[in-house]
mmCIF file of C-alpha atoms in Angstrom:
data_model
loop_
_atom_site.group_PDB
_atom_site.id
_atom_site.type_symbol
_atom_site.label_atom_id
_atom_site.label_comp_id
_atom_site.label_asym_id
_atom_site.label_seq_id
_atom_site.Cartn_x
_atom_site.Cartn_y
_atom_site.Cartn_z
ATOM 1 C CA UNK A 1 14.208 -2.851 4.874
ATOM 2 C CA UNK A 2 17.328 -0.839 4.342
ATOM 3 C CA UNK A 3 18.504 0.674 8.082
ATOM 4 C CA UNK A 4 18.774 4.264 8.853
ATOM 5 C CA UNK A 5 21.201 6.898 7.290
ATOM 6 C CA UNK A 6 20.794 4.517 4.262
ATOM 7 C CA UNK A 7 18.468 4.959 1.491
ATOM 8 C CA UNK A 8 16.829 2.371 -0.783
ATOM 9 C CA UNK A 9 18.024 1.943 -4.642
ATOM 10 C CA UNK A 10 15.599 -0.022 -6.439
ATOM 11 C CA UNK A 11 16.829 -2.019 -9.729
ATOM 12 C CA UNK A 12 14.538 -3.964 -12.222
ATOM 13 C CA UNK A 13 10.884 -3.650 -12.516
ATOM 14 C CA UNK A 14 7.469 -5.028 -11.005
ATOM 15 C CA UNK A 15 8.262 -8.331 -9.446
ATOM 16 C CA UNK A 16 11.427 -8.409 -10.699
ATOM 17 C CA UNK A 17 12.733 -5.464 -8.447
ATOM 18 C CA UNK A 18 15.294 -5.653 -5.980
ATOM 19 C CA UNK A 19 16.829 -2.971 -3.140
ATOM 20 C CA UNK A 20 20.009 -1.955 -2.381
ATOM 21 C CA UNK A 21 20.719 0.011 0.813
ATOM 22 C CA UNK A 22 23.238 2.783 0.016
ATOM 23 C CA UNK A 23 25.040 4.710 2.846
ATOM 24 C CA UNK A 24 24.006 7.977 3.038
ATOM 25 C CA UNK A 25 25.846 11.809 4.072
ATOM 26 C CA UNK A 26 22.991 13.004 5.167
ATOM 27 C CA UNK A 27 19.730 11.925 6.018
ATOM 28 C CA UNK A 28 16.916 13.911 5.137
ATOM 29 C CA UNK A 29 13.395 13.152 6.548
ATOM 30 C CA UNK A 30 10.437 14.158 4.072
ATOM 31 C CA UNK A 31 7.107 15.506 5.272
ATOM 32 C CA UNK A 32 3.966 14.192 3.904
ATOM 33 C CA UNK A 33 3.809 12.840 -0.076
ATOM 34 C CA UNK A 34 1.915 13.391 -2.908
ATOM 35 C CA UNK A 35 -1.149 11.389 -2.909
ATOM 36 C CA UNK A 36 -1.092 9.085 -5.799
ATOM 37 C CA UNK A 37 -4.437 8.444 -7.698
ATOM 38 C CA UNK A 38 -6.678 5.244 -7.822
ATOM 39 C CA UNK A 39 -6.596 3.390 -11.205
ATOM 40 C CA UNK A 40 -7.673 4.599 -14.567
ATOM 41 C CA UNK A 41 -10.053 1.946 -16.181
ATOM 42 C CA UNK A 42 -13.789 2.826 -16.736
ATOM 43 C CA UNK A 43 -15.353 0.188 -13.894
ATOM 44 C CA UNK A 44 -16.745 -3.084 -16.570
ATOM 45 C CA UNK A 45 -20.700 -2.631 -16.679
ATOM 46 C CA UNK A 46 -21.337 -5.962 -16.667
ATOM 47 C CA UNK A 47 -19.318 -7.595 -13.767
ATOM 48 C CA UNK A 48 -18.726 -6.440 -10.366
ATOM 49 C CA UNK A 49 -15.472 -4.564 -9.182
ATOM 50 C CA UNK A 50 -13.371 -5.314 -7.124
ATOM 51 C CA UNK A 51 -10.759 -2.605 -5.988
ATOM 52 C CA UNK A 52 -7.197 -3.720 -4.244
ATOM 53 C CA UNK A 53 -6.352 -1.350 -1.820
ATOM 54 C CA UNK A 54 -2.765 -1.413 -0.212
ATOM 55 C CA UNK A 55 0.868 -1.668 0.746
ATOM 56 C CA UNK A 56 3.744 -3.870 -1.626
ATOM 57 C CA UNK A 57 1.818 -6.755 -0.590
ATOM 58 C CA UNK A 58 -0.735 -6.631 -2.122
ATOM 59 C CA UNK A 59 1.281 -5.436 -5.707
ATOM 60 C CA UNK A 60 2.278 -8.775 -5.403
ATOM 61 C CA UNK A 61 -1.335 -10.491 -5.341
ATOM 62 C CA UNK A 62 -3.150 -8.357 -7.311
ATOM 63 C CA UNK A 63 -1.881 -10.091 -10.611
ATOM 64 C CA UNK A 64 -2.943 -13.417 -9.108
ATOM 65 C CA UNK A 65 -6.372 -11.946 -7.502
ATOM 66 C CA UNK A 66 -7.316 -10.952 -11.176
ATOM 67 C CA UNK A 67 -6.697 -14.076 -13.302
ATOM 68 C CA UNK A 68 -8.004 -16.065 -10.790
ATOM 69 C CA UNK A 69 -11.748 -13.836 -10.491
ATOM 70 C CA UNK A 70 -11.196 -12.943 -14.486
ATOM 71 C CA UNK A 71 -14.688 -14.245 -15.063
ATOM 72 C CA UNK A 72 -16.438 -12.923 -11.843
ATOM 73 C CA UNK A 73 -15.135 -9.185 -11.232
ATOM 74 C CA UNK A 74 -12.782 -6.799 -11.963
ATOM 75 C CA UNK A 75 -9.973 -6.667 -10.418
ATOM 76 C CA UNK A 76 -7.803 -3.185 -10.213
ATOM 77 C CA UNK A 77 -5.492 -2.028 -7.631
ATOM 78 C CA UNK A 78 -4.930 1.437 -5.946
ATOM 79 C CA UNK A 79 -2.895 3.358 -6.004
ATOM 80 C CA UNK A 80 -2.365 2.617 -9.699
ATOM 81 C CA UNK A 81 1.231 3.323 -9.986
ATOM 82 C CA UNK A 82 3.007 0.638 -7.935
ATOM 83 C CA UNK A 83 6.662 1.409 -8.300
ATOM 84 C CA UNK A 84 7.581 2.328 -5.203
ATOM 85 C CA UNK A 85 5.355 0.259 -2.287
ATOM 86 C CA UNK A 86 1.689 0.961 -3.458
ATOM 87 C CA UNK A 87 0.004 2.743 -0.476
ATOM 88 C CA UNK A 88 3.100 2.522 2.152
ATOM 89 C CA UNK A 89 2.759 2.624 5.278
ATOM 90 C CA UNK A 90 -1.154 3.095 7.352
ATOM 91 C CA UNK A 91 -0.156 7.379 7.706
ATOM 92 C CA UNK A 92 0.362 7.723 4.019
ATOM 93 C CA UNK A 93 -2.792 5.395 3.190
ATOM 94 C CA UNK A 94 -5.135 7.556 5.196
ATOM 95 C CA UNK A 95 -3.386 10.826 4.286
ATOM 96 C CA UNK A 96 -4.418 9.652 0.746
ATOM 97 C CA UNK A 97 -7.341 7.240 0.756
ATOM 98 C CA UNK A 98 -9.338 9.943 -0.944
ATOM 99 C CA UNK A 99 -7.073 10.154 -3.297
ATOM 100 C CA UNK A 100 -6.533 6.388 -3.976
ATOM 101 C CA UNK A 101 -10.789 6.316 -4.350
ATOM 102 C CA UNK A 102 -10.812 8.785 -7.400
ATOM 103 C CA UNK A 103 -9.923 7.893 -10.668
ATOM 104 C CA UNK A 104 -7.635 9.955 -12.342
ATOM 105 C CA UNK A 105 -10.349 11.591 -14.482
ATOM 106 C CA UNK A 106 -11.512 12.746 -11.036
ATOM 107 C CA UNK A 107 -14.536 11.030 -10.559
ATOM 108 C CA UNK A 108 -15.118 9.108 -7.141
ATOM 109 C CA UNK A 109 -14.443 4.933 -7.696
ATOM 110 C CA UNK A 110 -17.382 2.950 -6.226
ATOM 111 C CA UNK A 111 -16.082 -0.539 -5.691
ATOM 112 C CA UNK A 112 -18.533 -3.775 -5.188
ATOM 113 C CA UNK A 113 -15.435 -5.274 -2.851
ATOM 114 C CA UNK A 114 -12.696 -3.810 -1.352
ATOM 115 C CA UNK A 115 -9.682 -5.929 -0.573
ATOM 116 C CA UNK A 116 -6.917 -4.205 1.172
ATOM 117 C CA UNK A 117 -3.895 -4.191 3.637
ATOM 118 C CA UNK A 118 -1.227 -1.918 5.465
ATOM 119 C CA UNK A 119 1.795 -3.518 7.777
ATOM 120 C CA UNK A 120 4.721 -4.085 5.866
ATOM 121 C CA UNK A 121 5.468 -0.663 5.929
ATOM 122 C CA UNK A 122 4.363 -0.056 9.548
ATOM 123 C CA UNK A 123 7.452 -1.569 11.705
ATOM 124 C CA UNK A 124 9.284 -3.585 13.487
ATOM 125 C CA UNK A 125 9.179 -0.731 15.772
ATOM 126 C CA UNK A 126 12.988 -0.913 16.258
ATOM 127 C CA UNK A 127 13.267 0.410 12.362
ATOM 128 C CA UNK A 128 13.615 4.077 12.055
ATOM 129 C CA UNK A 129 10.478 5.472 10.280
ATOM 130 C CA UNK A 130 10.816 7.518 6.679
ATOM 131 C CA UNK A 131 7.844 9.360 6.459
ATOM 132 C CA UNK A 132 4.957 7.761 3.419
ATOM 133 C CA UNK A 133 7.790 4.711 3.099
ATOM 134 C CA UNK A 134 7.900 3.511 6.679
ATOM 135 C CA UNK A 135 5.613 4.069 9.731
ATOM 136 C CA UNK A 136 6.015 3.784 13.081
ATOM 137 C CA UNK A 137 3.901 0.562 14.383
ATOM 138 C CA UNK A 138 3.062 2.406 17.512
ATOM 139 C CA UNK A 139 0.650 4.098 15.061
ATOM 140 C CA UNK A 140 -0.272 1.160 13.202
ATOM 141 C CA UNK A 141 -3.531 -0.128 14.846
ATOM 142 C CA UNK A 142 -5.193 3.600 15.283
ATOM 143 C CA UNK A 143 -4.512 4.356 11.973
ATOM 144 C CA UNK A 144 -5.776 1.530 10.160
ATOM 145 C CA UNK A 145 -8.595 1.926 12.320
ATOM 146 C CA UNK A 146 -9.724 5.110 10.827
ATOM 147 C CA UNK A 147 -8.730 3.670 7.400
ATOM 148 C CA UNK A 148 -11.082 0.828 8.057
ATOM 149 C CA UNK A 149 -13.666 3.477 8.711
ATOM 150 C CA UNK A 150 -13.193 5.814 6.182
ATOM 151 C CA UNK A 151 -13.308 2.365 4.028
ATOM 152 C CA UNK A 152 -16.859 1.367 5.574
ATOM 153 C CA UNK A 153 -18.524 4.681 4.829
ATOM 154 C CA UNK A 154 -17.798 3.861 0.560
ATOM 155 C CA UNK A 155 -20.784 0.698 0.786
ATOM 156 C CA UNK A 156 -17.975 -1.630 -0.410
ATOM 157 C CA UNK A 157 -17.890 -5.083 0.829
ATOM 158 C CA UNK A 158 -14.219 -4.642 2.799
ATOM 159 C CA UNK A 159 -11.900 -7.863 3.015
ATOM 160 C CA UNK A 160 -8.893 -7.155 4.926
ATOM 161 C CA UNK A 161 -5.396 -9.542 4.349
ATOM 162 C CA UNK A 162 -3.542 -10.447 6.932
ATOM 163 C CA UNK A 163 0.207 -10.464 6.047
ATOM 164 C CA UNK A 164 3.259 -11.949 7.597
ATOM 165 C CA UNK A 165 5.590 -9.362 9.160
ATOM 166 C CA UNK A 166 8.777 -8.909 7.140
ATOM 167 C CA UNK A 167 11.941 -8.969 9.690
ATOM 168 C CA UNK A 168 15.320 -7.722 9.020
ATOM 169 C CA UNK A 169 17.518 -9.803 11.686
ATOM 170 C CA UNK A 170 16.743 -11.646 14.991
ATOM 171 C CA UNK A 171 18.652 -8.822 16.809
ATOM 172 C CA UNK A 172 17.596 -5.482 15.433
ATOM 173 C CA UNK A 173 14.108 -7.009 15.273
ATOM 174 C CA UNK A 174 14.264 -8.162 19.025
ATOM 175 C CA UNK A 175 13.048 -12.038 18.145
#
């Protein structure tokens, strides 16, 4: 949640990362990202699958989602690299929801469940917006719309999870 003309530094890794906000000269805004792919295990051909889909969030679960459906499905999220917020914010998840439902061999995923989320990324709306890290949440809702969509035309079972917004102070967040 670093503020703008800063930019994040990340130290550690998986859960035990944490952010600095370093000042910066001069901020540059990127355009769109490269799409990242979904994960790389062959789907198990005797249980269901069950395909995380989503923001830092649901990094954070997925670990916890697994062990706990170990003996009923498998559990693997997308994107599969996570080091830097999973799918982001709702524009970079539909820019690249093709992408995150193709293994990296190429071949389209075809999930039993789909469990996914977007929002952390998306706002407050008084945080400046850093294209595929942070969205606008004036966006938000239309986009994950068409997500949802796109994510009902795959067959999958869809369960979406609700998250608690993240807020960086009581004034810049207007609370």
């Amino acid at each position: 949640c670093c503020p703008f003309g800063t930019r994040c530094q990340d130290h550690g890794e998986d859960y035990n990362t944490q952010t600095d906000c370093i000042a910066e000269e001069k901020v540059v805004q990127s355009g769109l990202q490269i799409c990242k792919l979904g994960p790389p295990l062959p789907p198990d051909t005797t249980l269901p699958s069950c395909l995380v889909l989503g923001d830092s969030i649901s990094i954070g679960y997925t670990p916890f989602l697994k062990e706990q459906l170990s003996a009923v499905c498998q559990v693997q999220h997308s994107p599969w690299d996570v080091r830097d917020g999973g799918a982001c914010d709702t524009a970079y998840g539909l820019q690249c929801l093709r992408s995150f439902l193709t293994s990296p061999s190429g071949a389209p995923l075809h999930p039993d469940l789909i469990v996914f989320n977007f929002g952390m990324h998306d706002g407050p709306s008084s945080n400046e917006t850093v294209p595929g890290q942070n969205g606008n949440a004036s966006v938000y809702l239309p986009q994950l719309s068409k997500i949802t969509a796109e994510l009902q035309r795959t067959g999958a079972r869809l369960l979406f999870v609700l998250t608690t917004p993240f807020l960086c102070s009581a004034q810049k967040d207007a609370v």
